[in-house]
CSV table of C-alpha atoms and ligand atoms in Angstrom, one decimal:
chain,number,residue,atom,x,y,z
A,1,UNK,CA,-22.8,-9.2,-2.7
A,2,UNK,CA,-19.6,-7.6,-0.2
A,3,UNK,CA,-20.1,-6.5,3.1
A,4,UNK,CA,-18.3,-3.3,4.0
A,5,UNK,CA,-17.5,-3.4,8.1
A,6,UNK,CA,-16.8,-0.2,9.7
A,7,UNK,CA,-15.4,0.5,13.4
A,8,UNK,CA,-14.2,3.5,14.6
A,9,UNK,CA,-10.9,3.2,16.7
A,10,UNK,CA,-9.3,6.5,18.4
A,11,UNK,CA,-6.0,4.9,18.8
A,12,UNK,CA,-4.4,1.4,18.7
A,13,UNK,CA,-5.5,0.8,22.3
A,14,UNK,CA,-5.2,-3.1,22.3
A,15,UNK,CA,-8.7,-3.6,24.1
A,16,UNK,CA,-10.1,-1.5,21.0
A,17,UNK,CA,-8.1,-2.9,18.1
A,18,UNK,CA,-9.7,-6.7,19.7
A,19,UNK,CA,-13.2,-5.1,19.5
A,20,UNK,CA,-12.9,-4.1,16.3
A,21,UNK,CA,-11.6,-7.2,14.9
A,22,UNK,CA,-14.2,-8.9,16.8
A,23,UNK,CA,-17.1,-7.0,15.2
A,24,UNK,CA,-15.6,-6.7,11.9
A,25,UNK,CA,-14.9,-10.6,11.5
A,26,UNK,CA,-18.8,-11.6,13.0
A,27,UNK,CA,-19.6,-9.2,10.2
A,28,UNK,CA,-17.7,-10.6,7.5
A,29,UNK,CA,-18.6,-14.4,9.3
A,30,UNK,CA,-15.2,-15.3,8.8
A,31,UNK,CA,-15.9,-18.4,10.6
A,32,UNK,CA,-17.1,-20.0,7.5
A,33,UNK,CA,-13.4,-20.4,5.9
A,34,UNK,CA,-11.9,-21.7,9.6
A,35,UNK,CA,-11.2,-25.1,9.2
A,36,UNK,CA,-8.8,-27.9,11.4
A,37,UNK,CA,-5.3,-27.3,10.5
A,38,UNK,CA,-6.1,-24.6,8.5
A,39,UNK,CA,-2.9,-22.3,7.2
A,40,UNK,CA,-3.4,-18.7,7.7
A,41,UNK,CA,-1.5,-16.0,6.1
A,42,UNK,CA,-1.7,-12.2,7.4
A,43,UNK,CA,0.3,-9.8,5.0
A,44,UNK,CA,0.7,-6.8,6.3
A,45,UNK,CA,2.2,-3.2,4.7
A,46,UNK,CA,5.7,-3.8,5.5
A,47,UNK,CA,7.2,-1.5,2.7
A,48,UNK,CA,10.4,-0.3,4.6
A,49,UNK,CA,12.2,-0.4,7.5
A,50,UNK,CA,10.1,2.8,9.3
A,51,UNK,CA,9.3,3.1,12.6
A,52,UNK,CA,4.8,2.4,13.4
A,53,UNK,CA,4.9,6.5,14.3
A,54,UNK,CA,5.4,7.7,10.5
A,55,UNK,CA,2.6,5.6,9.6
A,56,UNK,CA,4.2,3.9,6.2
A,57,UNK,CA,3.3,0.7,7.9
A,58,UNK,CA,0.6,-1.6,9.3
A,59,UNK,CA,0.4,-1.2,13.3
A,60,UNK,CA,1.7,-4.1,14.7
A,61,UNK,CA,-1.6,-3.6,17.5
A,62,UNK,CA,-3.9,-4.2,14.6
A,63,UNK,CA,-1.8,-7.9,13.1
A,64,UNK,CA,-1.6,-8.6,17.3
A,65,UNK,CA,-5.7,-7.8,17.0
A,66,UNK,CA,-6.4,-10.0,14.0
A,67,UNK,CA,-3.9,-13.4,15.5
A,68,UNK,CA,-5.4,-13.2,18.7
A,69,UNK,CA,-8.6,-13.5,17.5
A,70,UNK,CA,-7.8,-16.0,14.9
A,71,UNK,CA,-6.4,-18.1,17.7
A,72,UNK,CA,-9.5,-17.9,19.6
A,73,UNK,CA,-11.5,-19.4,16.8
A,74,UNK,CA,-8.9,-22.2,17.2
A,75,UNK,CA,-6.6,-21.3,14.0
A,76,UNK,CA,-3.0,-22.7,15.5
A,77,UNK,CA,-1.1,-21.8,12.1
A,78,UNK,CA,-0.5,-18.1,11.3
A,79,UNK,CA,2.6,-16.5,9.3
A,80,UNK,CA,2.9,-13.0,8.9
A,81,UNK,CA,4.7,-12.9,5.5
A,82,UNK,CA,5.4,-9.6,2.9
A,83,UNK,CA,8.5,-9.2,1.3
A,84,UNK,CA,9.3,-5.3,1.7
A,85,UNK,CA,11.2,-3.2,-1.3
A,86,UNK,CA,14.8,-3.7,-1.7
A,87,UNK,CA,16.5,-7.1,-1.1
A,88,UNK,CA,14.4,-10.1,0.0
A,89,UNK,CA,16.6,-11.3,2.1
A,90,UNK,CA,16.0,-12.7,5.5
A,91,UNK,CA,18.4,-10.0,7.2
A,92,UNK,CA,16.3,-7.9,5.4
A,93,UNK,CA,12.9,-9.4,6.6
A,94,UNK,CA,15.1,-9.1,10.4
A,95,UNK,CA,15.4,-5.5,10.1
A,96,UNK,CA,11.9,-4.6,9.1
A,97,UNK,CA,10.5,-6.6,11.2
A,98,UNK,CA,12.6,-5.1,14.4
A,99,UNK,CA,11.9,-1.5,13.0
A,100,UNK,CA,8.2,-2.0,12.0
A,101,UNK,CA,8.2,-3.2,15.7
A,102,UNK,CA,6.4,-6.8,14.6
A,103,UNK,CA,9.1,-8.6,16.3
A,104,UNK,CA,6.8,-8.5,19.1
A,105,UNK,CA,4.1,-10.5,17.5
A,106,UNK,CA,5.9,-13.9,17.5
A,107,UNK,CA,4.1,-15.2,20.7
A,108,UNK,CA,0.9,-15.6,18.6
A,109,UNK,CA,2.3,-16.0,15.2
A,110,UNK,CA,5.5,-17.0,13.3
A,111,UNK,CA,7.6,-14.5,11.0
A,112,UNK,CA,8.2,-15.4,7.9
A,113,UNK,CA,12.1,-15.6,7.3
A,114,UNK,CA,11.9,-17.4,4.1
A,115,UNK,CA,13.0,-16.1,0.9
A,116,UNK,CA,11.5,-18.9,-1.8
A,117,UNK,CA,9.2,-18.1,-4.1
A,118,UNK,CA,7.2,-20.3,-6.7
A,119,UNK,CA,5.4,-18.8,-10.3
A,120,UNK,CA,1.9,-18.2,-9.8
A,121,UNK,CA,-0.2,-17.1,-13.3
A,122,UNK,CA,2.8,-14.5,-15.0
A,123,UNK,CA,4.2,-13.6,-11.6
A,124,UNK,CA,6.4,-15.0,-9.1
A,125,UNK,CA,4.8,-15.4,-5.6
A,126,UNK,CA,6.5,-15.7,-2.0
A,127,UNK,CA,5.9,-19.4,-0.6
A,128,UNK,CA,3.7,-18.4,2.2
A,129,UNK,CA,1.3,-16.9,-0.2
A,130,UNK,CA,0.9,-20.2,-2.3
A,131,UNK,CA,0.7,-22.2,1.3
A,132,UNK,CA,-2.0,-20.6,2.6
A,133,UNK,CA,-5.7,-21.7,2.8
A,134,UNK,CA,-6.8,-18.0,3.6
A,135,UNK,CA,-5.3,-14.6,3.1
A,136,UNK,CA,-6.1,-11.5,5.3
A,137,UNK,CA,-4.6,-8.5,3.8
A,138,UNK,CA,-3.7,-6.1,6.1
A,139,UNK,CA,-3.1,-3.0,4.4
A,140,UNK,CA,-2.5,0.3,5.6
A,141,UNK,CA,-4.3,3.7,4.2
A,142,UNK,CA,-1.9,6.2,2.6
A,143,UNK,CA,-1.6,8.3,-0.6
A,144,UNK,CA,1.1,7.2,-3.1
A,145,UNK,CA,3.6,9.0,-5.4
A,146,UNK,CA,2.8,6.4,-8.5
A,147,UNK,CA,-0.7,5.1,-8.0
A,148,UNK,CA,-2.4,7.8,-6.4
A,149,UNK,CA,-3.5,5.6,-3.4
A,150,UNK,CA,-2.5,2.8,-1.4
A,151,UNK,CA,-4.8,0.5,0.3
A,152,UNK,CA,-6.0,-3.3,-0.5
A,153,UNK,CA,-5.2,-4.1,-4.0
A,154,UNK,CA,-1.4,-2.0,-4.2
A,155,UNK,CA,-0.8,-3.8,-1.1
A,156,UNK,CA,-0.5,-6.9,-2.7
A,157,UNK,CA,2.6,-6.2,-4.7
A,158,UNK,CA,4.6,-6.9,-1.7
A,159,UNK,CA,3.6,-11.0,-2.7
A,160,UNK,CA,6.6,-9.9,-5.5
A,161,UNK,CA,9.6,-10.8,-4.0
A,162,UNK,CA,12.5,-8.3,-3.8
A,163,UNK,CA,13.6,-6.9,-6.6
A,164,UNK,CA,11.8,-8.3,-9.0
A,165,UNK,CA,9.3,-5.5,-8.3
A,166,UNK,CA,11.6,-2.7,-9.7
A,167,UNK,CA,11.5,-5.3,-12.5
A,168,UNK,CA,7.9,-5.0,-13.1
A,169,UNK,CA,7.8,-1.5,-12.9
A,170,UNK,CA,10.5,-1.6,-15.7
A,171,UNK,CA,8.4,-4.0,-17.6
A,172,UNK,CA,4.9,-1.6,-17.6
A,173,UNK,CA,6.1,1.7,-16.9
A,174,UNK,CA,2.7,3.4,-18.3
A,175,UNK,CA,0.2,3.8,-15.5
A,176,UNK,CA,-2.3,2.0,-16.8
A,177,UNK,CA,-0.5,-0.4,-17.8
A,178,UNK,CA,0.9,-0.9,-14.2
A,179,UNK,CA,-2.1,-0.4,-13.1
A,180,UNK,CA,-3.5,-3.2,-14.7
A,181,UNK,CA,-0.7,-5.4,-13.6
A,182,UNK,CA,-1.9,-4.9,-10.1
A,183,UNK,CA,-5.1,-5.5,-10.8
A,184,UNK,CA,-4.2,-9.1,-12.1
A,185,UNK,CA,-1.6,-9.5,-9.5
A,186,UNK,CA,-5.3,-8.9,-7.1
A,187,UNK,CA,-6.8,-11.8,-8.9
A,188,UNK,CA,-4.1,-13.9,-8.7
A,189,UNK,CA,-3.6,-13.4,-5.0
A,190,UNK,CA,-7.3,-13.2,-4.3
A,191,UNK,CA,-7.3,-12.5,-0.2
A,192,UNK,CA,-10.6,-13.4,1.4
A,193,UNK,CA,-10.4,-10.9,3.6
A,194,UNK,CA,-8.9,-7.1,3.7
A,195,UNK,CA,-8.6,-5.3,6.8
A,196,UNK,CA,-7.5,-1.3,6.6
A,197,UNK,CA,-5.6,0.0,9.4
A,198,UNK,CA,-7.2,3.6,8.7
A,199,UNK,CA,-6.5,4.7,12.2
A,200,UNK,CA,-3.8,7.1,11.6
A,201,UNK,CA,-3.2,7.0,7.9
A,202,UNK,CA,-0.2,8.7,5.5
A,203,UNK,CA,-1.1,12.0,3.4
A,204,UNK,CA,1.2,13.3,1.0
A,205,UNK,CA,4.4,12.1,-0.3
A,206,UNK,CA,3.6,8.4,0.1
A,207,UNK,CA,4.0,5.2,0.9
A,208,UNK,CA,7.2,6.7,2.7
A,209,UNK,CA,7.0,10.0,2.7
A,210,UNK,CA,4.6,11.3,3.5
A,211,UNK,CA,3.1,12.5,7.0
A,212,UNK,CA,0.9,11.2,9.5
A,213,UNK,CA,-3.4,12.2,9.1
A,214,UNK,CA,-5.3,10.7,11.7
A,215,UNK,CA,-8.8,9.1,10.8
A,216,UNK,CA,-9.9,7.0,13.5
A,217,UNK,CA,-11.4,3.8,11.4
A,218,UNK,CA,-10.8,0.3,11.2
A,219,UNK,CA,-12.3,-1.2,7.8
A,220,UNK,CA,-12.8,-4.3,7.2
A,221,UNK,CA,-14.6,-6.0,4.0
A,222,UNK,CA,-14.5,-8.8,1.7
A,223,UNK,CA,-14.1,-7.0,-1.8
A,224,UNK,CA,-11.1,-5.3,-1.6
A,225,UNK,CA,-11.6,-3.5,-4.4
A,226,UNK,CA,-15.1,-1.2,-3.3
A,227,UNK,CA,-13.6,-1.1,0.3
A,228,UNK,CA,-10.6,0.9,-2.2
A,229,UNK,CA,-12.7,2.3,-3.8
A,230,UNK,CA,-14.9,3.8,-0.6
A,231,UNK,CA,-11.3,4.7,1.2
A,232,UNK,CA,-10.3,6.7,-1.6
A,233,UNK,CA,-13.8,8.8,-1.4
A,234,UNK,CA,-13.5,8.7,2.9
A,235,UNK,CA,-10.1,10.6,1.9
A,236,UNK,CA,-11.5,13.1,-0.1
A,237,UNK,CA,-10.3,11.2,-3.2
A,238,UNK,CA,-12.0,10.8,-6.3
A,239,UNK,CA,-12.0,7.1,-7.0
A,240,UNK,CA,-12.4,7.5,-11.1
A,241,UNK,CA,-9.2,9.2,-10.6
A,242,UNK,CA,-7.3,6.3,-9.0
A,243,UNK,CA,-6.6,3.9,-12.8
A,244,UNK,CA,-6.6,0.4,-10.4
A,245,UNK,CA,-9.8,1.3,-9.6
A,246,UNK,CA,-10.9,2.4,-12.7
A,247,UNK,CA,-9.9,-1.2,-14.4
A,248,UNK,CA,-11.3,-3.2,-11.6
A,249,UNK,CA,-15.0,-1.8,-12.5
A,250,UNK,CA,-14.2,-2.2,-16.1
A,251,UNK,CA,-13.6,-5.7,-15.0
A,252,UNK,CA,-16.9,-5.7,-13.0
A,253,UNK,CA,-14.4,-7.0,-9.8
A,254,UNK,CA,-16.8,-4.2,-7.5
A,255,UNK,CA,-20.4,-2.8,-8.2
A,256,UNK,CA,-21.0,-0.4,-5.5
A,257,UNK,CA,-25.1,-1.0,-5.7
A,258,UNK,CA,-23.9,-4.9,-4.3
A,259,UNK,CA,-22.2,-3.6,-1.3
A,260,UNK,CA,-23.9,-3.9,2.2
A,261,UNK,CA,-22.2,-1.3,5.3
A,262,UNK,CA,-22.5,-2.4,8.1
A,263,UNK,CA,-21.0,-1.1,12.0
A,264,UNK,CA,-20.1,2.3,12.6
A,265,UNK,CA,-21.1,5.6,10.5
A,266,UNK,CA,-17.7,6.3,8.9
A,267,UNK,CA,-15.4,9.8,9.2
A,268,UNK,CA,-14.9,11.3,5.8
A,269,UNK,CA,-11.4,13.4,5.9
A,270,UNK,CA,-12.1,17.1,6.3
A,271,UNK,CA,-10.2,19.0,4.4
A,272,UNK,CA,-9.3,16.0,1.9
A,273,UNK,CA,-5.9,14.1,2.0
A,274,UNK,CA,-3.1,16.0,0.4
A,275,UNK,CA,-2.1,13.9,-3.0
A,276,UNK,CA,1.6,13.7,-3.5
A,277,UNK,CA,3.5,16.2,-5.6
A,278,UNK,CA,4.5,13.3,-8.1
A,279,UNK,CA,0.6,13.5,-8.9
A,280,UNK,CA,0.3,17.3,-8.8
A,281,UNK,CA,2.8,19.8,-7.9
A,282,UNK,CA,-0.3,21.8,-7.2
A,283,UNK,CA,0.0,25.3,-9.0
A,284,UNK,CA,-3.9,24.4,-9.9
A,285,UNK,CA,-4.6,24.7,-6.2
A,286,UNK,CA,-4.5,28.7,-6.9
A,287,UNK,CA,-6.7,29.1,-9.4
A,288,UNK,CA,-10.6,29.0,-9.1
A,289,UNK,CA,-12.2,26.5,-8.3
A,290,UNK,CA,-14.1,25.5,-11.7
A,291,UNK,CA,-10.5,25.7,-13.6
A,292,UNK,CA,-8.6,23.5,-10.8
A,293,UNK,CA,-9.7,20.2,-13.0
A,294,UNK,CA,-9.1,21.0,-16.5
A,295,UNK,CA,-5.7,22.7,-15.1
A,296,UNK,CA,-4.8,19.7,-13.4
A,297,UNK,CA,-4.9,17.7,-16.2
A,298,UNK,CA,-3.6,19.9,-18.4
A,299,UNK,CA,-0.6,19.7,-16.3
A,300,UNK,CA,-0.3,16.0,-16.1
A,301,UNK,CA,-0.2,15.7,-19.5
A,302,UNK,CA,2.6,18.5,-20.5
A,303,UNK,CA,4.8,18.4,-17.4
A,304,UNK,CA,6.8,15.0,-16.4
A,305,UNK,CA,7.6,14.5,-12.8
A,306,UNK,CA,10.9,13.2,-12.0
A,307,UNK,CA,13.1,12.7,-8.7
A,308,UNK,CA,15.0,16.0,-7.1
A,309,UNK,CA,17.7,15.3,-4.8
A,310,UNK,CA,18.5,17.3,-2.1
A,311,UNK,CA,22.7,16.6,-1.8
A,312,UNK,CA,23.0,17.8,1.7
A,313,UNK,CA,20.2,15.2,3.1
A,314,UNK,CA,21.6,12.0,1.4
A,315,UNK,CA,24.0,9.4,3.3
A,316,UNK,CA,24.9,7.3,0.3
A,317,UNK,CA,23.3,4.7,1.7
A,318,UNK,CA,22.4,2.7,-2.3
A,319,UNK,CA,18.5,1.9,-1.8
A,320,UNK,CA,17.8,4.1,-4.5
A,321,UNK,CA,20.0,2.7,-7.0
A,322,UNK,CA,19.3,-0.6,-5.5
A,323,UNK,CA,15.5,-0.2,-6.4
A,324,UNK,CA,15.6,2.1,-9.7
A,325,UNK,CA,14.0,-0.3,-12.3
A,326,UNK,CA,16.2,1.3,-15.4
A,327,UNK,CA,19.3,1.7,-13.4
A,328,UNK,CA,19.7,5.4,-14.2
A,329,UNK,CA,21.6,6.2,-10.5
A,330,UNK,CA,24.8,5.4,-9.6
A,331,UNK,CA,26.8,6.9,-6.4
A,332,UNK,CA,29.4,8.5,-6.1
A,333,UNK,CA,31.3,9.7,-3.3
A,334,UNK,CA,28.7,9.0,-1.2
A,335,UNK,CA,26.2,10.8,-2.8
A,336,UNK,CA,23.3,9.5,-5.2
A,337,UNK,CA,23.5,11.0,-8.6
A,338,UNK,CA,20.3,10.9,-11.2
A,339,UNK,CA,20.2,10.2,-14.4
A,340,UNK,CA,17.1,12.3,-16.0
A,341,UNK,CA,16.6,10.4,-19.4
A,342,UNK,CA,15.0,7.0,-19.2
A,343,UNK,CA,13.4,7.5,-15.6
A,344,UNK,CA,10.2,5.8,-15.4
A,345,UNK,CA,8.4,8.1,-12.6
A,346,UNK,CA,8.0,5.3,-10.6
A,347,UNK,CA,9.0,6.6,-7.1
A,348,UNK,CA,10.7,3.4,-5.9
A,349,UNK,CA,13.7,5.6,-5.0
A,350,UNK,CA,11.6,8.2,-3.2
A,351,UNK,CA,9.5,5.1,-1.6
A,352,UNK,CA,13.1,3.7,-0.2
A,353,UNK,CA,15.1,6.7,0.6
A,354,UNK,CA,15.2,6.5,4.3
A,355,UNK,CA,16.9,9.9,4.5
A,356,UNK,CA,13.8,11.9,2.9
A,357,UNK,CA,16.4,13.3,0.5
A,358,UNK,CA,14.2,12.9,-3.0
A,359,UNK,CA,11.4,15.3,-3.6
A,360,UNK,CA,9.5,15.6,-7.0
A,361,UNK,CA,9.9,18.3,-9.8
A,362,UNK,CA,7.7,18.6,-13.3
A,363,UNK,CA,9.9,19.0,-16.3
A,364,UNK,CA,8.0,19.7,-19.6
A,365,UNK,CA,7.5,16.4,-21.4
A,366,UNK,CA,9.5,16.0,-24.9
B,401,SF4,S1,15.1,7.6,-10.8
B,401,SF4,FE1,13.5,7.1,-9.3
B,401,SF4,S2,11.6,7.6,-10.4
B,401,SF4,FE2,13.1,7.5,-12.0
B,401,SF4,S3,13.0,5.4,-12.7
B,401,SF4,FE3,14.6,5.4,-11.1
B,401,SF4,S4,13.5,4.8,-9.2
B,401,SF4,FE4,11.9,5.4,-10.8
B,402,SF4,S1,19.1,9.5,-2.2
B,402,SF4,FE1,18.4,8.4,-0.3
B,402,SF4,S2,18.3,6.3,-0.9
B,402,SF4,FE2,19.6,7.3,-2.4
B,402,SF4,S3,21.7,7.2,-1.6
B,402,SF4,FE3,20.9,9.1,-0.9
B,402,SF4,S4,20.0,8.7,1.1
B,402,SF4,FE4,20.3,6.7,0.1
């Protein structure tokens, strides 16, 4: 049996965000895994150094929300740990955390600035992860370029450090073999606790971007998986098309008939999200209705997305290259050049491009 928790929340209005975290953790009765000295760990989206406006990341309102009302339960130990793409470095950690704006949060919890990591299962795991006694997964709503969404369980590959996430994306570069990856990463992980900062949420081009779509929820359950799984269909999203999600039932990890809702009626997204054009460069969208489907898949099958650069937007800054699990882009005078044989479609440069300079195109598969 999960409990699903939902609060509706206009804004990030501090008085709000504490409400909702109030009601949410009554309804979960987090107070049965508060014990003395007690090490908590809250891992928020921190994908990229973006500013809290272009939604990519988890509002620093809602982690202030959740450590305030930890404290007040008496929990004296909190680290907000994630280890973002790129390098895993803590002047890397410094510069997300002043852009992200969570900087501001070390009155009523520590930032992690620690790089160590130990093996956990197949994976490697950052420290605070092992260390802690419970896990709230902060993650934030958003479409995504590889994985069709982002929420509770793709949240957890920032618990990867650095760049040994390009690695794994090198190492299962079929999406359902990814897919499953996460899935057992989930396990391995196992938060007790997922809270979705659904508030404003990212449509589109995601995890970076993307643009802003307002929802107005806060979610909060204990099976991160059907809380997925009922974000997905808040968004207009089929959930059978969305493969974690689709291996987690397999793996009986959710079983919608268990789950109990409880708190606010929710919003469902009206129209739906838009998906990103890595998923469909949406010709099908102009067709009827009843051949949309078949079209779509169609389409996914014979046509390859891959990364289009637009020249005049990139500043050489490297993240791509930096992230690209084959390697396949190099730069030259200051400018990124691609590689189209051996690319992956993973998105990590898209995902790490802070200049917005990568779109998607579909070149027939060979
Ligand atoms: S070019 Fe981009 S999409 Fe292709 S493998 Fe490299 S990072 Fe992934
Ligand atoms: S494409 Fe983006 S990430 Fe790559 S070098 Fe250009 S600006 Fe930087």
């Amino acid at each position: 049996m999960s409990v699903q928790s939902v609060v509706r929340c206009d804004s990030y209005d501090p008085d709000l965000m504490r409400e909702a975290v109030r009601r949410h953790f009554a309804a979960l009765n987090i107070g049965r895994y508060i014990k003395p000295g007690i090490n908590v760990l809250i891992k928020p989206n921190l994908v990229a150094a973006r500013k809290p406006q272009t939604a990519a990341t988890t509002r620093l309102e809602v982690v202030r929300a959740i450590a305030e009302c930890l404290r007040s339960m008496g929990v004296e130990h909190i680290v907000l740990a994630d280890s973002p793409g790129g390098l895993y470095t803590a002047q890397a950690l410094d510069t997300v955390y002043a852009v992200t704006g969570m900087r501001a949060l070390q009155d009523v919890l520590e930032l992690n600035r620690g790089t160590g990591y130990r093996q956990r299962g197949h994976f490697n795991i950052i420290d605070p992860v092992c260390e802690a006694d419970l896990i709230v997964n902060v993650a934030k709503l958003k479409t995504h370029s590889m994985t069709r969404l982002s929420a509770g369980v793709k949240n957890l590959f920032g618990c990867v450090p650095g760049l040994q996430k390009p690695e794994l994306h090198y190492t299962y570069p079929e999406a359902g073999a990814f897919a499953q990856m996460l899935v057992d990463l989930s396990q391995i992980v196992k938060p007790q606790i997922t809270v979705l900062d659904a508030v404003e949420c990212m449509e589109g081009d995601g995890p970076t971007g993307g643009t802003m779509r307002r929802l107005g929820l806060l979610l909060a359950s204990d099976n991160m998986y059907a809380q997925d799984d009922f974000a997905a269909r808040l968004i207009g999203m089929d959930p059978g098309d969305v493969i974690m999600l689709r291996k987690a039932r397999a793996q009986r990890l959710y079983d919608l008939e268990d789950v109990t809702y409880v708190g606010d009626e929710p919003v469902y997204a009206d129209p739906p999200f838009r998906l990103p054009h890595a998923v469909t460069v949406d010709v099908a969208g102009f067709l009827p209705g009843w051949l949309q489907k078949p079209a779509r898949f169609a389409m996914d099958r014979l046509l390859k997305p891959l990364p289009r650069l637009d020249r005049d937007k990139c500043v050489g800054c490297g993240k791509c290259a930096e992230s690209c699990p084959p390697g396949i882009i190099t730069i030259r005078e200051h400018k990124a050049i691609f590689v189209a044989k051996g690319c992956i479609s993973c998105f990590c440069c898209q995902e790490m491009c802070p200049a917005h300079a990568i779109s998607v195109r579909r070149r027939l598969r060979r």
